[in-house]
Amino acid sequence: MEQVRIGIIGIGGMGSGHAMSIVQGKVPNLVLSAVADVRQSRLDWARENLPPEVSIFSDGKEMITSGTCDAVLIATPHYLHPVFGIYALEHGIHVISEKPAGVYTKQVRELNEVAAKSDKVFAIMFNQRTNCVYRKLHDMIESGEFGQLKRVNWIITDWYRTQSYYDAADWKATWDGEGGGVLLNQCPHQLDLLQWLCGLPVSVRAFCHEAKWHNIEVEDDVTAYMEFENGATGVFVTSTADAPGTNRLELTFELGKVLCEHGKLTFYRLSENERTFCMTEKEGFKTPDVTVIDIETDGQNEQHIGVLKAFTNRILHGTPLVASGEEGIRALTLSNAMHLSSWLNRTIELPLDEDLFLQELNKRRATSKKKADTGIVFDTTGTY
């Protein structure tokens, strides 16, 4: 095989963006061979904007079994990510899924089990892992040069969304259509990065405010407290209503603090291990000396294109993925735990009770209200 023929299921904002990137040749050896969508307006868009050799389907499963694709990119509403992922893998098709991996971990666990039995490539679109700042930070943490983690603080509120954004599609911001709000739509990338950099916490206490700032069913304002196995603590704050928003990640370690903000990585390096200093210093108010270091990166940040390049090369040459599909369950575990904690008004220990989460989710799905679909598709370029 010299090229990979890929079909896209769901050609809304994200799917159409991926389609145009592939058609424009931004991903070497990846060819768009088919698209599928249930909406007639999107099929019309495909006929008007995609090359005539691209096959068009109104059913994703029909596309999978059509013989037109070696791989599929799933960009549907969230509940369908595992559904199409399982179907494609079981029919011998490589899979890359948009985030999140799904809505609830029990369903995603089934997907992972199918992937484990398959010899096909399974990946997830965690494009923020291509960001040079996060890659460099990950490598430095893995090297152990910071010492043990003590504290995590992440304020990620630069997701501002208007009411028209939520009104654009009938599935958006509903329990039955989307399965969650800011945690499931905007934040899967940050939740993935959090666990990629720091590991999963052992407990979560969250406060998810539903419809606080918008006329929606789901959460648009969240504050969560986390505890990690080594005793480190963390706070995660997010919202789609802060203008201007903030994206500030602080990680405090035994040997200093790392700040990630405005695309820069800064290390406040202590002269010695804080734990040693604390227990041996005779002066009660003295602090360790600090050296401020601007950490250099390679400057590369390919985002979605980088993920698709790695996916294609994995199929053709067996080279590493940016993120395997199986890893998607970890970020989803965090958002499920935050939702469940808020719903039950208590701390949730990890691993969480997947049956209890699904039971509580289904209560909310049962009362979810169907919205009108305006048919509006926003251009997502530059929003990530």
CSV table of C-alpha atoms in Angstrom, one decimal:
chain,number,residue,atom,x,y,z
A,1,MET,CA,0.0,0.0,0.0
A,2,GLU,CA,1.4,3.4,-1.1
A,3,GLN,CA,-1.5,5.5,0.0
A,4,VAL,CA,-4.3,5.4,2.5
A,5,ARG,CA,-7.9,5.9,1.3
A,6,ILE,CA,-9.8,7.6,4.1
A,7,GLY,CA,-13.5,8.2,4.5
A,8,ILE,CA,-15.0,10.8,6.9
A,9,ILE,CA,-18.2,10.1,8.9
A,10,GLY,CA,-19.7,13.4,9.8
A,11,ILE,CA,-18.9,16.4,7.7
A,12,GLY,CA,-19.9,19.2,10.0
A,13,GLY,CA,-17.5,21.8,11.4
A,14,MET,CA,-14.7,19.5,12.2
A,15,GLY,CA,-15.3,16.8,9.6
A,16,SER,CA,-15.4,19.3,6.7
A,17,GLY,CA,-12.2,21.0,8.0
A,18,HIS,CA,-10.5,17.6,7.9
A,19,ALA,CA,-11.9,16.9,4.5
A,20,MET,CA,-10.5,20.1,3.0
A,21,SER,CA,-7.1,19.6,4.6
A,22,ILE,CA,-6.8,16.2,3.0
A,23,VAL,CA,-8.1,17.3,-0.4
A,24,GLN,CA,-5.6,20.2,-0.3
A,25,GLY,CA,-2.8,17.6,0.1
A,26,LYS,CA,-1.7,18.7,3.5
A,27,VAL,CA,-1.3,15.0,4.6
A,28,PRO,CA,1.1,13.1,2.4
A,29,ASN,CA,-0.1,9.7,1.2
A,30,LEU,CA,-3.6,10.3,2.6
A,31,VAL,CA,-6.4,10.5,0.1
A,32,LEU,CA,-10.0,11.4,0.7
A,33,SER,CA,-12.1,8.7,-0.9
A,34,ALA,CA,-15.5,9.1,0.7
A,35,VAL,CA,-17.7,11.0,3.1
A,36,ALA,CA,-20.9,10.2,5.0
A,37,ASP,CA,-23.5,12.3,6.8
A,38,VAL,CA,-27.2,12.0,7.7
A,39,ARG,CA,-28.0,15.6,6.8
A,40,GLN,CA,-28.9,16.4,3.3
A,41,SER,CA,-27.5,19.9,3.6
A,42,ARG,CA,-24.0,18.4,4.3
A,43,LEU,CA,-24.3,16.0,1.4
A,44,ASP,CA,-25.1,18.9,-0.8
A,45,TRP,CA,-22.1,20.7,0.5
A,46,ALA,CA,-19.9,17.7,-0.2
A,47,ARG,CA,-21.1,17.5,-3.8
A,48,GLU,CA,-20.4,21.2,-4.3
A,49,ASN,CA,-17.0,21.4,-2.6
A,50,LEU,CA,-15.3,18.0,-2.8
A,51,PRO,CA,-13.7,16.4,-5.9
A,52,PRO,CA,-16.1,14.3,-8.0
A,53,GLU,CA,-14.1,11.1,-7.3
A,54,VAL,CA,-15.1,11.3,-3.6
A,55,SER,CA,-17.9,8.9,-2.9
A,56,ILE,CA,-20.8,10.3,-0.9
A,57,PHE,CA,-23.0,8.3,1.5
A,58,SER,CA,-26.0,9.0,3.7
A,59,ASP,CA,-25.0,6.2,6.1
A,60,GLY,CA,-21.7,5.8,7.8
A,61,LYS,CA,-21.9,2.0,8.1
A,62,GLU,CA,-22.7,1.7,4.4
A,63,MET,CA,-19.6,3.7,3.7
A,64,ILE,CA,-17.5,1.4,5.9
A,65,THR,CA,-18.6,-1.7,4.0
A,66,SER,CA,-18.5,-0.1,0.6
A,67,GLY,CA,-14.9,-1.0,-0.2
A,68,THR,CA,-14.1,2.7,-0.8
A,69,CYS,CA,-12.0,3.2,2.4
A,70,ASP,CA,-8.9,1.7,4.1
A,71,ALA,CA,-9.6,3.9,7.1
A,72,VAL,CA,-12.3,6.1,8.6
A,73,LEU,CA,-12.2,9.4,10.5
A,74,ILE,CA,-15.2,9.6,12.9
A,75,ALA,CA,-16.4,13.2,13.4
A,76,THR,CA,-20.0,12.5,14.4
A,77,PRO,CA,-21.9,13.5,17.6
A,78,HIS,CA,-20.1,12.0,20.6
A,79,TYR,CA,-22.4,9.0,21.4
A,80,LEU,CA,-21.6,7.6,17.9
A,81,HIS,CA,-17.8,7.7,18.2
A,82,PRO,CA,-17.6,4.2,19.7
A,83,VAL,CA,-20.5,2.9,17.6
A,84,PHE,CA,-18.8,3.6,14.3
A,85,GLY,CA,-15.3,2.8,15.8
A,86,ILE,CA,-16.4,-0.7,16.7
A,87,TYR,CA,-18.2,-1.3,13.4
A,88,ALA,CA,-15.2,-0.2,11.4
A,89,LEU,CA,-12.7,-2.3,13.3
A,90,GLU,CA,-14.9,-5.3,13.1
A,91,HIS,CA,-15.0,-4.8,9.3
A,92,GLY,CA,-11.2,-4.5,8.9
A,93,ILE,CA,-11.0,-0.8,8.6
A,94,HIS,CA,-8.4,1.5,10.4
A,95,VAL,CA,-10.0,4.0,12.7
A,96,ILE,CA,-9.2,7.5,13.9
A,97,SER,CA,-11.8,9.2,16.1
A,98,GLU,CA,-12.4,12.8,17.0
A,99,LYS,CA,-12.4,13.6,20.7
A,100,PRO,CA,-13.9,12.6,23.0
A,101,ALA,CA,-13.6,8.8,22.8
A,102,GLY,CA,-17.3,8.6,23.7
A,103,VAL,CA,-19.7,9.8,26.3
A,104,TYR,CA,-19.3,7.1,29.0
A,105,THR,CA,-16.4,4.9,29.8
A,106,LYS,CA,-18.3,1.7,29.8
A,107,GLN,CA,-19.1,2.1,26.1
A,108,VAL,CA,-15.5,3.2,25.3
A,109,ARG,CA,-14.1,0.1,27.2
A,110,GLU,CA,-16.1,-2.0,24.7
A,111,LEU,CA,-14.5,-0.2,21.9
A,112,ASN,CA,-11.0,-0.7,23.4
A,113,GLU,CA,-11.7,-4.4,23.7
A,114,VAL,CA,-12.6,-4.7,20.0
A,115,ALA,CA,-9.4,-2.7,19.1
A,116,ALA,CA,-7.3,-5.0,21.2
A,117,LYS,CA,-8.5,-8.0,19.1
A,118,SER,CA,-8.0,-6.1,15.8
A,119,ASP,CA,-4.8,-5.8,13.8
A,120,LYS,CA,-6.0,-2.4,12.5
A,121,VAL,CA,-4.7,1.0,13.6
A,122,PHE,CA,-6.8,2.8,16.2
A,123,ALA,CA,-6.0,6.4,17.0
A,124,ILE,CA,-7.7,9.5,18.5
A,125,MET,CA,-7.5,13.1,17.6
A,126,PHE,CA,-5.6,14.5,20.6
A,127,ASN,CA,-4.0,17.2,18.5
A,128,GLN,CA,-2.8,19.3,21.5
A,129,ARG,CA,-0.2,16.6,22.1
A,130,THR,CA,1.6,17.9,19.0
A,131,ASN,CA,2.0,21.3,20.6
A,132,CYS,CA,5.8,21.8,21.2
A,133,VAL,CA,5.1,23.3,24.7
A,134,TYR,CA,3.2,20.3,26.0
A,135,ARG,CA,5.6,17.9,24.3
A,136,LYS,CA,8.6,19.5,25.9
A,137,LEU,CA,6.9,19.6,29.3
A,138,HIS,CA,6.0,15.9,29.0
A,139,ASP,CA,9.6,15.0,28.2
A,140,MET,CA,11.0,17.0,31.1
A,141,ILE,CA,8.5,15.5,33.5
A,142,GLU,CA,9.3,12.0,32.3
A,143,SER,CA,13.0,12.6,32.8
A,144,GLY,CA,12.5,13.2,36.5
A,145,GLU,CA,14.4,16.5,36.5
A,146,PHE,CA,11.6,18.4,38.3
A,147,GLY,CA,11.3,15.9,41.2
A,148,GLN,CA,7.9,14.8,42.5
A,149,LEU,CA,4.7,16.6,41.6
A,150,LYS,CA,3.1,18.6,44.4
A,151,ARG,CA,0.4,20.7,42.9
A,152,VAL,CA,-1.6,21.2,39.6
A,153,ASN,CA,-3.5,24.4,38.8
A,154,TRP,CA,-5.1,24.7,35.4
A,155,ILE,CA,-7.5,27.6,34.5
A,156,ILE,CA,-8.8,26.9,31.0
A,157,THR,CA,-11.5,29.4,30.2
A,158,ASP,CA,-10.7,30.6,26.7
A,159,TRP,CA,-13.5,28.7,25.2
A,160,TYR,CA,-16.0,31.6,24.9
A,161,ARG,CA,-19.1,30.5,23.1
A,162,THR,CA,-22.3,32.5,22.3
A,163,GLN,CA,-25.8,31.2,22.5
A,164,SER,CA,-25.9,30.9,18.8
A,165,TYR,CA,-23.1,28.4,18.9
A,166,TYR,CA,-25.3,26.1,21.1
A,167,ASP,CA,-28.4,26.7,19.0
A,168,ALA,CA,-26.7,25.7,15.7
A,169,ALA,CA,-27.4,22.0,16.0
A,170,ASP,CA,-30.2,19.9,17.6
A,171,TRP,CA,-27.7,17.6,19.4
A,172,LYS,CA,-25.5,20.3,20.9
A,173,ALA,CA,-25.5,20.9,24.7
A,174,THR,CA,-28.2,18.3,25.4
A,175,TRP,CA,-27.8,15.2,27.6
A,176,ASP,CA,-29.2,12.9,25.0
A,177,GLY,CA,-27.5,14.5,22.0
A,178,GLU,CA,-24.1,15.4,23.2
A,179,GLY,CA,-23.8,13.9,26.7
A,180,GLY,CA,-22.2,16.9,28.3
A,181,GLY,CA,-21.0,20.4,27.9
A,182,VAL,CA,-17.7,22.1,28.3
A,183,LEU,CA,-16.1,19.0,29.8
A,184,LEU,CA,-17.1,16.8,26.9
A,185,ASN,CA,-16.9,19.2,24.0
A,186,GLN,CA,-14.1,21.7,24.7
A,187,CYS,CA,-12.0,20.2,27.4
A,188,PRO,CA,-11.2,16.6,26.3
A,189,HIS,CA,-7.8,17.9,25.1
A,190,GLN,CA,-6.9,19.5,28.4
A,191,LEU,CA,-8.1,16.5,30.4
A,192,ASP,CA,-6.0,14.3,28.2
A,193,LEU,CA,-3.0,16.5,28.7
A,194,LEU,CA,-3.6,16.7,32.4
A,195,GLN,CA,-3.5,12.9,32.7
A,196,TRP,CA,-0.6,12.6,30.1
A,197,LEU,CA,1.5,15.0,32.2
A,198,CYS,CA,0.5,14.1,35.7
A,199,GLY,CA,-1.3,10.8,35.6
A,200,LEU,CA,-4.9,10.2,36.7
A,201,PRO,CA,-5.9,11.4,40.1
A,202,VAL,CA,-7.2,8.9,42.7
A,203,SER,CA,-10.2,11.1,43.7
A,204,VAL,CA,-12.2,14.0,42.3
A,205,ARG,CA,-14.6,16.5,43.8
A,206,ALA,CA,-16.3,18.7,41.2
A,207,PHE,CA,-18.9,21.4,40.9
A,208,CYS,CA,-20.5,21.4,37.4
A,209,HIS,CA,-22.9,24.3,37.0
A,210,GLU,CA,-25.5,23.5,34.3
A,211,ALA,CA,-27.0,26.3,32.2
A,212,LYS,CA,-25.3,28.9,34.4
A,213,TRP,CA,-24.4,31.2,31.5
A,214,HIS,CA,-26.3,29.8,28.5
A,215,ASN,CA,-29.8,28.5,27.7
A,216,ILE,CA,-28.6,24.8,27.5
A,217,GLU,CA,-29.1,21.6,29.5
A,218,VAL,CA,-25.5,20.8,30.3
A,219,GLU,CA,-22.6,22.3,32.2
A,220,ASP,CA,-20.9,25.5,31.1
A,221,ASP,CA,-18.9,26.3,34.3
A,222,VAL,CA,-16.8,23.8,36.2
A,223,THR,CA,-14.4,23.8,39.2
A,224,ALA,CA,-12.9,20.5,40.2
A,225,TYR,CA,-10.5,19.5,43.0
A,226,MET,CA,-8.3,16.4,42.5
A,227,GLU,CA,-6.0,14.3,44.7
A,228,PHE,CA,-3.2,12.2,43.3
A,229,GLU,CA,-1.6,9.0,44.5
A,230,ASN,CA,1.6,10.6,45.7
A,231,GLY,CA,-0.3,13.2,47.7
A,232,ALA,CA,-0.3,16.0,45.1
A,233,THR,CA,-3.4,18.0,44.7
A,234,GLY,CA,-4.9,19.9,41.8
A,235,VAL,CA,-7.6,22.3,40.7
A,236,PHE,CA,-9.2,22.4,37.2
A,237,VAL,CA,-11.3,25.4,36.3
A,238,THR,CA,-13.2,25.8,33.0
A,239,SER,CA,-16.0,27.7,31.4
A,240,THR,CA,-17.4,28.8,28.1
A,241,ALA,CA,-18.6,32.2,29.4
A,242,ASP,CA,-15.4,34.0,30.4
A,243,ALA,CA,-14.4,36.9,28.2
A,244,PRO,CA,-11.5,37.3,27.9
A,245,GLY,CA,-10.6,33.8,28.9
A,246,THR,CA,-7.5,32.3,30.4
A,247,ASN,CA,-5.3,29.3,29.6
A,248,ARG,CA,-2.8,29.1,32.5
A,249,LEU,CA,-1.2,25.8,33.6
A,250,GLU,CA,1.0,25.7,36.7
A,251,LEU,CA,2.7,22.6,37.9
A,252,THR,CA,4.6,22.7,41.2
A,253,PHE,CA,7.3,20.2,41.8
A,254,GLU,CA,9.8,19.6,44.5
A,255,LEU,CA,12.5,21.4,42.5
A,256,GLY,CA,10.4,24.3,41.3
A,257,LYS,CA,7.4,25.5,39.4
A,258,VAL,CA,6.6,25.2,35.7
A,259,LEU,CA,4.3,27.8,34.1
A,260,CYS,CA,2.7,27.3,30.7
A,261,GLU,CA,0.9,30.3,29.4
A,262,HIS,CA,0.7,32.3,26.1
A,263,GLY,CA,2.6,29.6,24.3
A,264,LYS,CA,5.6,29.8,26.5
A,265,LEU,CA,7.1,27.5,29.0
A,266,THR,CA,8.9,29.0,32.1
A,267,PHE,CA,10.7,27.0,34.8
A,268,TYR,CA,11.2,28.7,38.2
A,269,ARG,CA,14.0,26.4,39.4
A,270,LEU,CA,14.8,26.2,43.1
A,271,SER,CA,18.4,26.1,44.3
A,272,GLU,CA,17.6,22.8,46.1
A,273,ASN,CA,14.7,20.4,46.7
A,274,GLU,CA,12.0,22.2,48.6
A,275,ARG,CA,11.4,19.2,50.8
A,276,THR,CA,15.0,19.1,51.9
A,277,PHE,CA,15.1,22.9,52.3
A,278,CYS,CA,11.9,22.9,54.4
A,279,MET,CA,13.2,20.3,56.9
A,280,THR,CA,16.8,21.7,57.2
A,281,GLU,CA,16.5,25.5,57.0
A,282,LYS,CA,16.8,27.2,60.4
A,283,GLU,CA,15.2,30.5,59.4
A,284,GLY,CA,11.4,30.3,59.5
A,285,PHE,CA,10.6,32.8,56.7
A,286,LYS,CA,13.4,32.0,54.3
A,287,THR,CA,12.6,30.6,50.9
A,288,PRO,CA,14.9,28.7,48.5
A,289,ASP,CA,16.7,30.8,45.9
A,290,VAL,CA,14.9,30.8,42.5
A,291,THR,CA,16.3,31.0,38.9
A,292,VAL,CA,13.9,31.8,36.2
A,293,ILE,CA,14.5,29.8,33.0
A,294,ASP,CA,12.7,30.3,29.6
A,295,ILE,CA,12.5,26.7,28.3
A,296,GLU,CA,13.2,26.4,24.6
A,297,THR,CA,11.1,24.1,22.4
A,298,ASP,CA,11.4,23.0,18.8
A,299,GLY,CA,8.6,25.3,17.8
A,300,GLN,CA,6.7,22.7,16.0
A,301,ASN,CA,2.9,22.5,16.4
A,302,GLU,CA,1.2,20.7,13.6
A,303,GLN,CA,-2.1,20.1,15.4
A,304,HIS,CA,-4.7,18.0,13.4
A,305,ILE,CA,-2.4,17.7,10.4
A,306,GLY,CA,0.3,16.2,12.6
A,307,VAL,CA,-2.1,13.6,14.1
A,308,LEU,CA,-3.3,12.6,10.6
A,309,LYS,CA,0.3,12.4,9.3
A,310,ALA,CA,1.2,10.0,12.2
A,311,PHE,CA,-2.0,8.0,11.6
A,312,THR,CA,-1.2,7.6,7.9
A,313,ASN,CA,2.5,6.7,8.6
A,314,ARG,CA,1.5,4.2,11.3
A,315,ILE,CA,-0.7,2.4,8.7
A,316,LEU,CA,2.0,2.5,6.0
A,317,HIS,CA,5.2,2.2,8.0
A,318,GLY,CA,4.4,1.2,11.5
A,319,THR,CA,5.7,4.4,13.0
A,320,PRO,CA,4.3,5.9,16.3
A,321,LEU,CA,0.9,7.5,16.7
A,322,VAL,CA,0.5,10.9,18.4
A,323,ALA,CA,-2.1,9.1,20.7
A,324,SER,CA,-3.5,5.6,20.4
A,325,GLY,CA,-7.3,5.3,20.5
A,326,GLU,CA,-7.2,3.2,23.6
A,327,GLU,CA,-5.8,6.2,25.6
A,328,GLY,CA,-9.1,8.2,25.0
A,329,ILE,CA,-10.7,6.4,27.9
A,330,ARG,CA,-8.4,8.2,30.4
A,331,ALA,CA,-9.6,11.8,29.7
A,332,LEU,CA,-13.1,10.5,29.6
A,333,THR,CA,-12.6,8.9,33.0
A,334,LEU,CA,-11.8,12.4,34.3
A,335,SER,CA,-14.9,14.1,32.8
A,336,ASN,CA,-17.2,11.2,33.9
A,337,ALA,CA,-15.8,11.5,37.5
A,338,MET,CA,-16.4,15.2,37.5
A,339,HIS,CA,-19.9,14.9,36.3
A,340,LEU,CA,-20.7,12.1,38.7
A,341,SER,CA,-19.2,14.0,41.6
A,342,SER,CA,-21.4,17.0,40.9
A,343,TRP,CA,-24.5,15.0,40.3
A,344,LEU,CA,-24.1,13.1,43.6
A,345,ASN,CA,-22.6,16.0,45.5
A,346,ARG,CA,-19.7,13.9,46.8
A,347,THR,CA,-16.1,12.9,46.2
A,348,ILE,CA,-15.6,10.2,43.5
A,349,GLU,CA,-12.8,7.7,43.9
A,350,LEU,CA,-11.1,6.3,40.8
A,351,PRO,CA,-11.6,4.0,39.2
A,352,LEU,CA,-15.2,5.2,39.1
A,353,ASP,CA,-18.3,3.0,39.2
A,354,GLU,CA,-19.2,2.9,35.5
A,355,ASP,CA,-22.6,1.4,36.0
A,356,LEU,CA,-23.5,4.1,38.4
A,357,PHE,CA,-22.4,6.8,36.1
A,358,LEU,CA,-24.4,5.4,33.2
A,359,GLN,CA,-27.4,5.1,35.4
A,360,GLU,CA,-27.2,8.8,36.4
A,361,LEU,CA,-26.5,9.9,32.8
A,362,ASN,CA,-29.5,8.0,31.6
A,363,LYS,CA,-31.7,9.8,34.1
A,364,ARG,CA,-30.7,13.0,32.4
A,365,ARG,CA,-31.1,11.6,28.9
A,366,ALA,CA,-34.6,10.6,29.7
A,367,THR,CA,-35.7,14.2,30.4
A,368,SER,CA,-33.5,15.7,27.6
A,369,LYS,CA,-35.4,18.0,25.3
A,370,LYS,CA,-35.1,17.8,21.5
A,371,LYS,CA,-34.1,21.1,19.9
A,372,ALA,CA,-34.6,22.4,16.4
A,373,ASP,CA,-31.6,22.0,14.0
A,374,THR,CA,-30.8,25.3,12.3
A,375,GLY,CA,-28.4,23.6,9.9
A,376,ILE,CA,-25.7,26.2,10.6
A,377,VAL,CA,-22.1,24.8,10.4
A,378,PHE,CA,-19.5,27.1,11.9
A,379,ASP,CA,-15.9,27.3,10.6
A,380,THR,CA,-13.7,25.8,13.3
A,381,THR,CA,-10.4,27.0,11.8
A,382,GLY,CA,-8.2,28.6,14.5
A,383,THR,CA,-10.6,27.7,17.4
A,384,TYR,CA,-8.3,25.0,18.9
